[in-house]
Short mmCIF file of C-alpha atoms in Angstrom, two decimals:
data_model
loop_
_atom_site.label_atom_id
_atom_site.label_comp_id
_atom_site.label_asym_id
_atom_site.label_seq_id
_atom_site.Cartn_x
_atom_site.Cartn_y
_atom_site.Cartn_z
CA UNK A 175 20.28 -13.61 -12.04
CA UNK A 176 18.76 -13.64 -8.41
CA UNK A 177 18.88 -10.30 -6.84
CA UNK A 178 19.05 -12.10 -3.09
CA UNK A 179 22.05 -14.18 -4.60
CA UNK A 180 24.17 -11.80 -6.03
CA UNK A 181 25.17 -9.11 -3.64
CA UNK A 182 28.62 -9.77 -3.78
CA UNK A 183 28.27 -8.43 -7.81
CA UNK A 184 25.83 -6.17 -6.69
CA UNK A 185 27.99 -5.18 -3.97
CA UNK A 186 30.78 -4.27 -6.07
CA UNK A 187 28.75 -2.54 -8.86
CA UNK A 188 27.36 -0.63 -6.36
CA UNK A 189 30.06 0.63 -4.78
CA UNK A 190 32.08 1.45 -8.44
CA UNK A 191 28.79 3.10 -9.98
CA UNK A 192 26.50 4.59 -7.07
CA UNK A 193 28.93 5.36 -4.28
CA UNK A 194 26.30 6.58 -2.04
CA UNK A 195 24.59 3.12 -2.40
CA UNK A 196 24.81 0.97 0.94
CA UNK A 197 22.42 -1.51 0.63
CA UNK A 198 20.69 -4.00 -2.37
CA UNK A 199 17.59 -2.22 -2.38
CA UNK A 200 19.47 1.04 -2.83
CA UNK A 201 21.03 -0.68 -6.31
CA UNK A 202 19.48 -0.99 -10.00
CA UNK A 203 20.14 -4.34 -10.45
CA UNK A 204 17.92 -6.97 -13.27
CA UNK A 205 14.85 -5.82 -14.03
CA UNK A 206 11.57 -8.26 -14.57
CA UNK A 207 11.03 -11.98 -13.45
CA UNK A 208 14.80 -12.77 -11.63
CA UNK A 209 13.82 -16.09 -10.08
CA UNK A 210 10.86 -18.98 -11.01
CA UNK A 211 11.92 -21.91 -9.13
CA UNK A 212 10.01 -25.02 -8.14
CA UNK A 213 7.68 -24.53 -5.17
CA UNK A 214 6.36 -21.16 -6.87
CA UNK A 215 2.46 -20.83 -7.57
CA UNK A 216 1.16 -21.67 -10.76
CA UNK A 217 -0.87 -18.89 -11.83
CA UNK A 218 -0.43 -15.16 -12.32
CA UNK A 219 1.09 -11.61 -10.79
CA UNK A 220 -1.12 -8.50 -10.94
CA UNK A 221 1.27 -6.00 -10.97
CA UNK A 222 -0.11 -1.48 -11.19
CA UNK A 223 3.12 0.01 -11.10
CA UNK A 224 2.40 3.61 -9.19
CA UNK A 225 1.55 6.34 -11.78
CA UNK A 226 1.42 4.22 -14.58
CA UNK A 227 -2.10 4.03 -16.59
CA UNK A 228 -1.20 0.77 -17.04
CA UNK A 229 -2.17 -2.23 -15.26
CA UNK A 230 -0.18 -5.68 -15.81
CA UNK A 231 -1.40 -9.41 -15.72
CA UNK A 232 1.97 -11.37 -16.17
CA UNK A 233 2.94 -14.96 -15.73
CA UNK A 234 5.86 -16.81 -13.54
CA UNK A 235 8.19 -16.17 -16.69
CA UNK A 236 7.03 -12.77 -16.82
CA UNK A 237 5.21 -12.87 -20.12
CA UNK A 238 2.25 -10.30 -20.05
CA UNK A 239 -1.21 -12.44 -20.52
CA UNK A 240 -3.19 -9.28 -20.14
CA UNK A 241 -3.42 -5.32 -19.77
CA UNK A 242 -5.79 -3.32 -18.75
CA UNK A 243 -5.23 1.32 -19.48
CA UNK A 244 -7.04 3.87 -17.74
CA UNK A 245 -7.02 7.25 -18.44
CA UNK A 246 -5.23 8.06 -14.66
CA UNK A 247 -2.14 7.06 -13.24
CA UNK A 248 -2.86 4.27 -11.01
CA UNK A 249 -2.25 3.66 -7.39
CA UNK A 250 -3.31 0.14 -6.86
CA UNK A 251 -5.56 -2.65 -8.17
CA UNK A 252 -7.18 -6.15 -7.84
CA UNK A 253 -9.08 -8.44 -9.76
CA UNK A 254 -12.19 -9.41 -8.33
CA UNK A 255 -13.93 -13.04 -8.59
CA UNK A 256 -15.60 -12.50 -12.38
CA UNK A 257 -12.12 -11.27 -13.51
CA UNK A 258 -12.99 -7.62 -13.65
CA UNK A 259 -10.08 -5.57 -12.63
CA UNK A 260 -10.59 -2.79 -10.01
CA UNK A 261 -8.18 0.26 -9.62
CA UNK A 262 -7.64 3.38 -7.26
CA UNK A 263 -6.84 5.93 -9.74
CA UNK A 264 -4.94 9.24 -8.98
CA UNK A 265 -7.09 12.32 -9.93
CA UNK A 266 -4.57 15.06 -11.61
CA UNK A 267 -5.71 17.84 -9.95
CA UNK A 268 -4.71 15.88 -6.70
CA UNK A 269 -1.15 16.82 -7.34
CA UNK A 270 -1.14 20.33 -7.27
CA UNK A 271 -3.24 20.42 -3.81
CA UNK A 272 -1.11 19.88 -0.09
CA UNK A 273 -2.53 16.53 -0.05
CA UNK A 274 0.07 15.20 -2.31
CA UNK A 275 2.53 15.47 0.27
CA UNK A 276 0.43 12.80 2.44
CA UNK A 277 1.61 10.19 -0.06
CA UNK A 278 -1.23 7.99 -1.19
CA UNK A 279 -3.91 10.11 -2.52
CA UNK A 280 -6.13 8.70 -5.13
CA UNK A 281 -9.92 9.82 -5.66
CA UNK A 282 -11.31 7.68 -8.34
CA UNK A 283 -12.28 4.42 -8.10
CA UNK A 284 -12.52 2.46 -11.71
CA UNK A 285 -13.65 -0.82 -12.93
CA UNK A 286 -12.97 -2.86 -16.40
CA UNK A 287 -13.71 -5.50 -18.05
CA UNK A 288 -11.62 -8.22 -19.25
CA UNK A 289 -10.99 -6.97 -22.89
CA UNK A 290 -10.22 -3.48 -21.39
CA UNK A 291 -13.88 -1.56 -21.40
CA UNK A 292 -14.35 0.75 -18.58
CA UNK A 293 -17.51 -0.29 -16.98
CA UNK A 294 -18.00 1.86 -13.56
CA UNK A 295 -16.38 4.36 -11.47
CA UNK A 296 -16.68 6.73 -8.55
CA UNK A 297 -15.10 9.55 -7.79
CA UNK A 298 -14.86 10.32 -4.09
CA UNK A 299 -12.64 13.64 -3.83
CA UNK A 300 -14.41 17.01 -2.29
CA UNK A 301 -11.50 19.86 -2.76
CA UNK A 302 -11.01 20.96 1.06
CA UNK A 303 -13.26 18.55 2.40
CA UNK A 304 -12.06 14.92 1.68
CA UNK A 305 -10.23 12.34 -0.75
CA UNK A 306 -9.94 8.69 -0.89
CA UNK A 307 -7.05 7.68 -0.32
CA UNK A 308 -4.58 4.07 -0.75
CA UNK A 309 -5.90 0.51 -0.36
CA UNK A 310 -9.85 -0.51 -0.18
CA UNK A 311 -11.78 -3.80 0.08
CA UNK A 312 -14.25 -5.28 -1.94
CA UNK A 313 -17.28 -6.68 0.25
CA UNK A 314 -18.89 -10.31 -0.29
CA UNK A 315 -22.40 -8.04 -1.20
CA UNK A 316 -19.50 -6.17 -4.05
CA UNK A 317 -19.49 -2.92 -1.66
CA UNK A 318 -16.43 -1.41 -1.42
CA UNK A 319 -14.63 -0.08 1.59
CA UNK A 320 -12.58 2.98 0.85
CA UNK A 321 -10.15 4.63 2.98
CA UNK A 322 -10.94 8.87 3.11
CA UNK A 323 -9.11 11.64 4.70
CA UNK A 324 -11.18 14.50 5.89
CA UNK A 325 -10.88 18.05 6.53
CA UNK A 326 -10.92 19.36 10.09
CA UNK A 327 -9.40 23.16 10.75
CA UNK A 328 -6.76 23.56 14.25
CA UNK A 329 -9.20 25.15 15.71
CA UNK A 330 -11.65 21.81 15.70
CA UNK A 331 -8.01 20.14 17.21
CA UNK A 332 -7.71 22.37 19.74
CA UNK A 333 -11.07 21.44 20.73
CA UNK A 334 -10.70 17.93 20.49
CA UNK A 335 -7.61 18.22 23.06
CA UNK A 336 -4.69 18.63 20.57
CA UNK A 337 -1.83 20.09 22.09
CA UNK A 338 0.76 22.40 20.36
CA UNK A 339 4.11 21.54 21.02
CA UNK A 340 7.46 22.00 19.42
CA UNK A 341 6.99 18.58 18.39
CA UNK A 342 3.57 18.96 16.55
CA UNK A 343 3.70 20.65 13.10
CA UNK A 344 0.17 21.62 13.26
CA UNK A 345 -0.07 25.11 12.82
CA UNK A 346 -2.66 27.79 12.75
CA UNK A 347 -1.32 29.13 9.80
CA UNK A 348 -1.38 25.28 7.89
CA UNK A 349 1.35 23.28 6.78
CA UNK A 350 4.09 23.87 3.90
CA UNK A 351 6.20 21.83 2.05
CA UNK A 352 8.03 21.33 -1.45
CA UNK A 353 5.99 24.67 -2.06
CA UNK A 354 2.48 22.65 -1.54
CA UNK A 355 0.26 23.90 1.44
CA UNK A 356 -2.67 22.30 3.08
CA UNK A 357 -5.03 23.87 6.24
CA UNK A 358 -6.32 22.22 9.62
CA UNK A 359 -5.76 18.01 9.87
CA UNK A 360 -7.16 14.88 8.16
CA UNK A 361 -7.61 12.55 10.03
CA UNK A 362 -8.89 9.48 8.58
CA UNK A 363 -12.62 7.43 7.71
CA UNK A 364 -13.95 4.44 6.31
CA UNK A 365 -16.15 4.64 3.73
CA UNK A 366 -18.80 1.84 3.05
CA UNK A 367 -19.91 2.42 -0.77
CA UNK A 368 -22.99 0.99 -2.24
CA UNK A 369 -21.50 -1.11 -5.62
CA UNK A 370 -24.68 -0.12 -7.51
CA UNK A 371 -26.16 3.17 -6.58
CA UNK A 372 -22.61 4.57 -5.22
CA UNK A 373 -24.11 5.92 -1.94
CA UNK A 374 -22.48 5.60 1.43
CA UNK A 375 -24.17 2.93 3.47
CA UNK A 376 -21.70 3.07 6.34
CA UNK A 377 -18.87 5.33 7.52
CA UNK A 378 -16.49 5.14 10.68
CA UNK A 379 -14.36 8.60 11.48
CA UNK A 380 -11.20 8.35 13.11
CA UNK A 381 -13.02 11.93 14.52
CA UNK A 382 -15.52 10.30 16.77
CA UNK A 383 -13.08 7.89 18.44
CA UNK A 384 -10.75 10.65 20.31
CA UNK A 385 -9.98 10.03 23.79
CA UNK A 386 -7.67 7.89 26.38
CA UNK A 387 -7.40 4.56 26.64
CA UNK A 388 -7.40 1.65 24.54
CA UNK A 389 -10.39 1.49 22.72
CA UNK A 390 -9.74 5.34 21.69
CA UNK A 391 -7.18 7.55 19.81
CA UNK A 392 -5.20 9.88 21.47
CA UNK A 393 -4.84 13.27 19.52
CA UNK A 394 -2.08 13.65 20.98
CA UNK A 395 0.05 10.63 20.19
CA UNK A 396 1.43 11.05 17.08
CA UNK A 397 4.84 9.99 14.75
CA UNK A 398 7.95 11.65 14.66
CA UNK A 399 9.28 14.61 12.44
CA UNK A 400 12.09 12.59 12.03
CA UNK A 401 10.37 10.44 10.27
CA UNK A 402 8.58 13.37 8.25
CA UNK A 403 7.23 16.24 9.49
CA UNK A 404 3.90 16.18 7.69
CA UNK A 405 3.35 12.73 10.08
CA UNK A 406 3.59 14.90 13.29
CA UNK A 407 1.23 17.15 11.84
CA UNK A 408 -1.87 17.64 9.02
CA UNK A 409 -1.33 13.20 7.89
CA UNK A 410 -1.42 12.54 11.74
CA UNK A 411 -3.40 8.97 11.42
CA UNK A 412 -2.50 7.98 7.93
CA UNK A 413 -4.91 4.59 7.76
CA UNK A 414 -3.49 2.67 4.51
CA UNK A 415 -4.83 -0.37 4.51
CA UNK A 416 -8.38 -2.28 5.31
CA UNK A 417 -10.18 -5.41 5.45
CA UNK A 418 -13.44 -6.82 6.25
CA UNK A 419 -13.60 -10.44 8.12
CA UNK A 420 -17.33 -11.43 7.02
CA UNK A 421 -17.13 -14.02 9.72
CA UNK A 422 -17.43 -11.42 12.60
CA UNK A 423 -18.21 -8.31 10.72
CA UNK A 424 -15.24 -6.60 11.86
CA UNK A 425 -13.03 -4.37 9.78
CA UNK A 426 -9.12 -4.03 10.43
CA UNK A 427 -7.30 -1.02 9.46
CA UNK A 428 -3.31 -0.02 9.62
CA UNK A 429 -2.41 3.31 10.66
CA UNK A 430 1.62 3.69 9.07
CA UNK A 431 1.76 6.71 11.58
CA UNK A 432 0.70 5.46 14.84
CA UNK A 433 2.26 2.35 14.20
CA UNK A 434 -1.04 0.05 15.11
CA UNK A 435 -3.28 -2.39 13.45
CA UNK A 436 -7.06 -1.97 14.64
CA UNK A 437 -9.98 -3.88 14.56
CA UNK A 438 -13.20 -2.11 14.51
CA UNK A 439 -16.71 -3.59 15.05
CA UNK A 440 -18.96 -2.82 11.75
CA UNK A 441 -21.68 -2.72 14.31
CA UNK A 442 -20.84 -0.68 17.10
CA UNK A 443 -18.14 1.19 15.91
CA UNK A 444 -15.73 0.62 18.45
CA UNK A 445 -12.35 -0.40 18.54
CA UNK A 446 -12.10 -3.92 19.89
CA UNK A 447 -8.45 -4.44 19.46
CA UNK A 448 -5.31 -3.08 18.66
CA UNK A 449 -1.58 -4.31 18.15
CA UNK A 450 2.01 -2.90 17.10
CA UNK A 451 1.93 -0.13 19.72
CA UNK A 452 0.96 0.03 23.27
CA UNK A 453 3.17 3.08 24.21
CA UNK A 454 0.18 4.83 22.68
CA UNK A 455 -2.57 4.14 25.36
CA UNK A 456 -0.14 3.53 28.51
CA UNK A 457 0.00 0.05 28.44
CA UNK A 458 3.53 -0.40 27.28
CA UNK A 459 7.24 1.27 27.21
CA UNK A 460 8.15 3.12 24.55
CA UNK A 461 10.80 3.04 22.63
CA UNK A 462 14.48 4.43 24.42
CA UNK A 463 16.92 4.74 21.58
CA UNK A 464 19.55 2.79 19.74
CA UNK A 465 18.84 -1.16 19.52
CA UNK A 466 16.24 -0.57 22.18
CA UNK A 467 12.82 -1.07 20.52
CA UNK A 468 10.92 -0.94 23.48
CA UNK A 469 7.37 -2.94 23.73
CA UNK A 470 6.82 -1.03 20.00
CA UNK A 471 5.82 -4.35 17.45
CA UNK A 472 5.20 -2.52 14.17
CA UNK A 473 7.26 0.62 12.80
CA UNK A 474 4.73 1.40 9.97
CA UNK A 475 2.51 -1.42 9.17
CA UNK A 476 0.31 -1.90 6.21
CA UNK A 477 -1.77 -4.28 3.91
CA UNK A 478 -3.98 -5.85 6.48
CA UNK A 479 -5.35 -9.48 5.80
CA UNK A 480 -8.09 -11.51 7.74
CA UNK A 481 -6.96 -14.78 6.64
CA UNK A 482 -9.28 -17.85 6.75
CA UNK A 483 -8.17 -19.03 10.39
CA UNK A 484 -9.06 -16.01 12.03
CA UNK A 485 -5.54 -14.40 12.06
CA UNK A 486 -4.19 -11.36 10.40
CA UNK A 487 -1.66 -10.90 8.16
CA UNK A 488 0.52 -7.81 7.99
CA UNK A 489 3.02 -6.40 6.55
CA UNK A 490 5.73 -4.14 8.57
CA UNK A 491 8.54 -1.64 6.81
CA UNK A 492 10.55 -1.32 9.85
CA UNK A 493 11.42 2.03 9.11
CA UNK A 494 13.18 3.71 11.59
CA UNK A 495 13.06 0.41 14.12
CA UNK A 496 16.10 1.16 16.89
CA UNK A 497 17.28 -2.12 16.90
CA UNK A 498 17.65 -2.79 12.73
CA UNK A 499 15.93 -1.24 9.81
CA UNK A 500 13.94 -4.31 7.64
CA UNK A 501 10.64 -4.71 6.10
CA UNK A 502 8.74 -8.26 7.45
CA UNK A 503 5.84 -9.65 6.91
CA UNK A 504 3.87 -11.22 9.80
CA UNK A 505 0.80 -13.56 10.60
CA UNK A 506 -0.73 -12.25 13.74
CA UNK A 507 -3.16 -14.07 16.52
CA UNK A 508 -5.47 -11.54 17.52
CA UNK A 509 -6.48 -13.70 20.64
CA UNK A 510 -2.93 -14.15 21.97
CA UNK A 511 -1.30 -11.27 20.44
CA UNK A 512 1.63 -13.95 19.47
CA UNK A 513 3.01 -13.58 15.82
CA UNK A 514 2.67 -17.20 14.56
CA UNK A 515 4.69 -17.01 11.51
CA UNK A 516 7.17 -14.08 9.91
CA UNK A 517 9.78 -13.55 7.43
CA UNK A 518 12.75 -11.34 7.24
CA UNK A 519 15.71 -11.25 4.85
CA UNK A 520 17.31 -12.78 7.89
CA UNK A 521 15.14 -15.55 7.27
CA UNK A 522 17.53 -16.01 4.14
CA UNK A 523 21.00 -15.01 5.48
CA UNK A 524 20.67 -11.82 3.52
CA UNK A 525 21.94 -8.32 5.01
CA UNK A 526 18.34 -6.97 6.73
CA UNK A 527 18.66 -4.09 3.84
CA UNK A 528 18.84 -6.24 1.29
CA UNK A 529 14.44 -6.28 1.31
CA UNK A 530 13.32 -2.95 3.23
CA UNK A 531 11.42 -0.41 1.76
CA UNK A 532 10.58 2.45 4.42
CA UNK A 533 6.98 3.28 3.20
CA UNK A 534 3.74 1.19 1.75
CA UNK A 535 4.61 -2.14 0.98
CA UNK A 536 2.20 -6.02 0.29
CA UNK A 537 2.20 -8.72 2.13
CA UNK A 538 -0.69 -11.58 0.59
CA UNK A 539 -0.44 -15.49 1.78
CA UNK A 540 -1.53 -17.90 -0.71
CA UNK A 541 -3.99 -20.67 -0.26
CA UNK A 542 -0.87 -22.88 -0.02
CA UNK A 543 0.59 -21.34 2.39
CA UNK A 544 3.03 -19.16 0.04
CA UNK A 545 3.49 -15.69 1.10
CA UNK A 546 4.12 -12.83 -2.26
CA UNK A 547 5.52 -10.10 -0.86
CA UNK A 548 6.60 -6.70 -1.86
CA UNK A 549 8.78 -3.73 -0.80
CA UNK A 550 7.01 -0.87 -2.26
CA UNK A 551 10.53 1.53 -2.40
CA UNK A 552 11.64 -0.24 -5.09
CA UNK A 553 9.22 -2.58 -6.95
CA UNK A 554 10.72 -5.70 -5.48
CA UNK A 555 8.58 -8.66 -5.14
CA UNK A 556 9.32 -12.18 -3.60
CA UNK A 557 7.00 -15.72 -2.98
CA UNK A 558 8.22 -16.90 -0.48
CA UNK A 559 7.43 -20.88 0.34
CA UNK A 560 5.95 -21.59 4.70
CA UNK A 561 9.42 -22.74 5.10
CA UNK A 562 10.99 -19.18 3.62
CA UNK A 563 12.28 -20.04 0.95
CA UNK A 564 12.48 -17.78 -2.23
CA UNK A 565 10.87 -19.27 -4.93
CA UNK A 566 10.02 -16.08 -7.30
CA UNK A 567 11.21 -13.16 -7.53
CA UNK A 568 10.51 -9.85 -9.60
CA UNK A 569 12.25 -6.37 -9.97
CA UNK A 570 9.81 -3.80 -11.39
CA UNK A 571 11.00 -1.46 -14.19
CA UNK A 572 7.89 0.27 -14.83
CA UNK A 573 7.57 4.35 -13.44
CA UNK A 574 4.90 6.45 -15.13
CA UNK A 575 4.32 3.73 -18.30
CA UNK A 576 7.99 4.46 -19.10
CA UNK A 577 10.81 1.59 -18.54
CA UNK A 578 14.28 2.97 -17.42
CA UNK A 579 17.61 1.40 -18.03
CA UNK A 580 19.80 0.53 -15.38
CA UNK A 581 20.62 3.78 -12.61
CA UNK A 582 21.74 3.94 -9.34
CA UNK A 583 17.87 5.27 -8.20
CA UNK A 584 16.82 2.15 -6.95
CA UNK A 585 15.39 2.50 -3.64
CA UNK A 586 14.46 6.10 -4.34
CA UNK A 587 10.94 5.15 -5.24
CA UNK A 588 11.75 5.63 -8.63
CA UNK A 589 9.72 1.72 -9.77
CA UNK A 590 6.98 1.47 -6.90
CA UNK A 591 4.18 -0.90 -6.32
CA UNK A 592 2.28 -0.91 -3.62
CA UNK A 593 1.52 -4.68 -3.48
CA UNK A 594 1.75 -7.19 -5.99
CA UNK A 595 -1.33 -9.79 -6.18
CA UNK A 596 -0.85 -13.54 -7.11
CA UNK A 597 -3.50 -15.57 -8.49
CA UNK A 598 -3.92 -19.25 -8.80
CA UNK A 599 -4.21 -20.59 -12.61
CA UNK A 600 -7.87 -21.93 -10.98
CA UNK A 601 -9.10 -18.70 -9.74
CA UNK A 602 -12.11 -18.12 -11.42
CA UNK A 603 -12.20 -14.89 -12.90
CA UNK A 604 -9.56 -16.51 -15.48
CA UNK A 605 -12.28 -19.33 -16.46
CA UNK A 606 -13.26 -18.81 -19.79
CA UNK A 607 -11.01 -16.12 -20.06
CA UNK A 608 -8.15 -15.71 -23.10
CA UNK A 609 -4.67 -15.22 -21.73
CA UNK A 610 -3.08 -13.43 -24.58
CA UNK A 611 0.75 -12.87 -25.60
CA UNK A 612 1.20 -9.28 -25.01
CA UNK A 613 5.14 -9.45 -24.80
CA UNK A 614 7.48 -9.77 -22.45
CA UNK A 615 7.30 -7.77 -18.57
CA UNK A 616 9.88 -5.55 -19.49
CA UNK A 617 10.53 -4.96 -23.14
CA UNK A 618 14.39 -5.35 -23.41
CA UNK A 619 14.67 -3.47 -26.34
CA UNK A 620 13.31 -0.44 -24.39
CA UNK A 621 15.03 -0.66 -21.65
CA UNK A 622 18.50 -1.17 -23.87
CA UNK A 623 17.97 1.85 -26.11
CA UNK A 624 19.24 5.30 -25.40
CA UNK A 625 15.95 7.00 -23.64
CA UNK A 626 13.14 5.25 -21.68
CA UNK A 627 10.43 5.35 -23.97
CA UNK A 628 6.86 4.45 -23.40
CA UNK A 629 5.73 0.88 -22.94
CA UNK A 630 3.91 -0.47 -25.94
CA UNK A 631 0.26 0.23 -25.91
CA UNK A 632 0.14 2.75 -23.31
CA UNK A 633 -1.58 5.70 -24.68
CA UNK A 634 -4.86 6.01 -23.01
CA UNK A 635 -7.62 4.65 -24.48
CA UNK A 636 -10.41 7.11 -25.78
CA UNK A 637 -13.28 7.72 -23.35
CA UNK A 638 -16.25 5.41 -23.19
CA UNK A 639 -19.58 5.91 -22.03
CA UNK A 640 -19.56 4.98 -17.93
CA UNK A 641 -21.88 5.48 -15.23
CA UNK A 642 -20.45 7.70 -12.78
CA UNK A 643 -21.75 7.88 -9.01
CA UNK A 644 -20.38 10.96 -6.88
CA UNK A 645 -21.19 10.99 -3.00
CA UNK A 646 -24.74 12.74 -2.61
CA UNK A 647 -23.92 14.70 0.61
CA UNK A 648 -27.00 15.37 2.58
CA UNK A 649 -27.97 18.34 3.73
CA UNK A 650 -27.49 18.55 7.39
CA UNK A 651 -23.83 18.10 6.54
#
């Protein structure tokens, strides 16, 4: 059952069981593998459902060939060339601090093996000082580029020039919500981490790039409380995805809150370029209310891509977009600023709902010119063919290692991913590799009993011996 060609069921299901439910990503439809038609990519779907300790290696009918348990809920992982599997784990201690209302907090990087063996980590979390946070890239030399927020008090805003305004919710006094609290701002830094000794080789800090104009950031420019109110004040930048083009050595980064891709220059530091939002250095109009989107491209991009041609893929919820509400995905031209290539739901005569998720979200093109994409929200997940069709499609049913039945909580973020990977049947960290039989992606005997239960297997594994690297911080810091 395709969940792009049944609305009219879903439509009707919706409206008898959920009431409040508007839209197909706002309804618990099928869960698992919905669609595997011809034109898909032979190979296999990474999936690390949010908070689950449980990373998934499925195929195109869904069948789970591998699985990989850490000890922490997961945020997001890839498999790098040798077939290692690489994961931004959630520190627990993370979710009783203020930064947990950022969204995207992690603080442990982890890597295993093929058969499951925990073989390196590092921990990057200083309590009041900094965390790692979302997405990272692995380097050609196998250094990783993490995302960090760091700690700086209002009084270091002031300062820098940040004004208080009605508008702002930075406050002397910190920032409260859902009875977490959090100091000052954190802004955001990249992090260039040695693979084998874990130290910092390189860092860039939103911090040292203040100012007017377009090759700075304004302190002052920031997203709406109507979107949320931590946005417009402590999470002003909130970078959540990065990439490094080895070609020119420059590094692109999404900020979800200032609505912008940038490209920074490894060498120089500076910002070279920037696109999705010119209202925020005076070179464009802003948006002026209902269907009037202004010279604003991107409303919350994320999942950055240098792609071999030079351009950059992107992904863009459209959250909050005046003229319609609907996640796309987007190849960019960085030296015409045209978009090249995009897809929509539109794309498919669906209802621009029927694939929007208002925060994270994947967008990955295939060596074949396939796009997998995903709408974080909900766990939905699409490859789509250069021509847009759907030729796979995937509802996840996975929340915390547990698989629900069918609810009306779709949409709620109840079944997130952040962005589902696809990976050719040649790529070589499968060579030599045994795919085993592991069961089915979900297990329909779970999700038809009474209570969600735990998926089989998930208990975390006893600790191993690892090598652990934490950030030496010098001195004169």
């Amino acid at each position: 059952m395709k969940r792009f060609t049944s609305l009219a069921a879903a439509a009707v299901l919706a409206a008898a069981f959920a009431g409040s439910a508007v839209a197909n990503e706002a309804f618990r439809g099928p869960l698992g593998v919905l669609a595997n038609e011809p034109g898909v990519t032979e190979g296999y779907v990474l999936l690390t459902p949010q908070r689950s300790k449980t990373s998934y290696l499925i195929d195109n009918n869904g069948k789970i060939v591998n699985k990989w348990e850490s000890e922490y809920k997961g945020f997001w992982g890839e498999l790098k060339a040798d077939g290692t599997l690489s994961r931004h784990g959630i520190l627990p201690e993370i979710d009783s601090t203020g930064l947990w209302l950022f969204g995207g907090a992690a603080g442990i990087m982890e890597e295993f093996d093929w058969n499951g063996n925990k073989i390196w980590e590092y921990k990057m979390y200083i309590p009041g000082k900094e965390v790692s946070h979302h997405t990272y890239e692995i380097m050609p030399n196998g250094n990783y580029l993490l995302l960090g927020w760091e700690f700086k008090s209002y009084e270091e805003a002031l300062a820098k020039g940040m004004k208080p305004t009605k508008d702002r919710y930075l406050f002397k006094e910190g920032y409260t919500d859902e009875k977490r609290h959090i100091d000052g701002i954190w802004p955001d830094f990249v992090r260039e981490v040695d693979r084998a000794t874990g130290k910092t080789v390189w860092e860039w800090h939103v911090w040292d790039h203040i100012g007017k104009g377009k090759n700075k950031i304004d302190i002052n420019k920031f997203c709406s409380a109507k979107v949320y109110s931590a946005y417009a004040g402590p999470d002003w930048t909130h970078f959540n995805g990065v990439a490094y083009n080895p070609d020119t050595d420059q590094i692109a980064v999404t900020s979800r809150n200032l609505a912008e891709v940038f490209v920074i220059d490894r060498k120089t530091g500076d910002i070279v370029y920037r696109w999705g939002n010119p209202a925020n250095y005076g070179a464009g109009k802003a948006p002026a209310g209902y269907a009037d989107d202004g010279d604003q491209k991107l409303w919350g991009p994320h999942a950055p891509d240098w792609l071999p041609n030079g351009n950059l893929s992107i992904i863009d919820n459209g959250a909050r977009r005046p003229s319609h509400n609907y996640t796309r995905a987007v190849e960019l031209d960085p030296k015409t600023n045209a978009v090249v290539w995009q897809w929509t739901p539109m794309a498919v005569k669906a209802n621009p709902s029927n694939f929007y998720s208002h925060y994270q979200d994947g967008a990955q093109k295939l060596p074949n010119g396939n796009w997998m994409l995903t709408t974080s929200n909900d766990g939905h997940v699409i490859e789509v063919t250069s021509d847009k069709n759907i030729v796979w499609e995937l509802a996840n049913p996975v929340r915390e290692d547990r698989i629900y039945k069918a609810t009306n909580i779709h949409g709620k973020g109840g079944d997130s991913i952040h962005k589902a990977l696809r990976y050719p049947a040649d790529f070589p960290g499968f060579q030599g590799k045994k795919m085993k039989n592991e069961g089915k992606f979900p297990n329909w005997t779970s999700v038809l009993s009474k209570d969600a239960v735990p998926m089989p297997g998930s208990e975390a594994p006893k600790a191993a011996p690892v090598k652990t690297y934490k950030r030496v911080v010098p001195a004169a810091e």
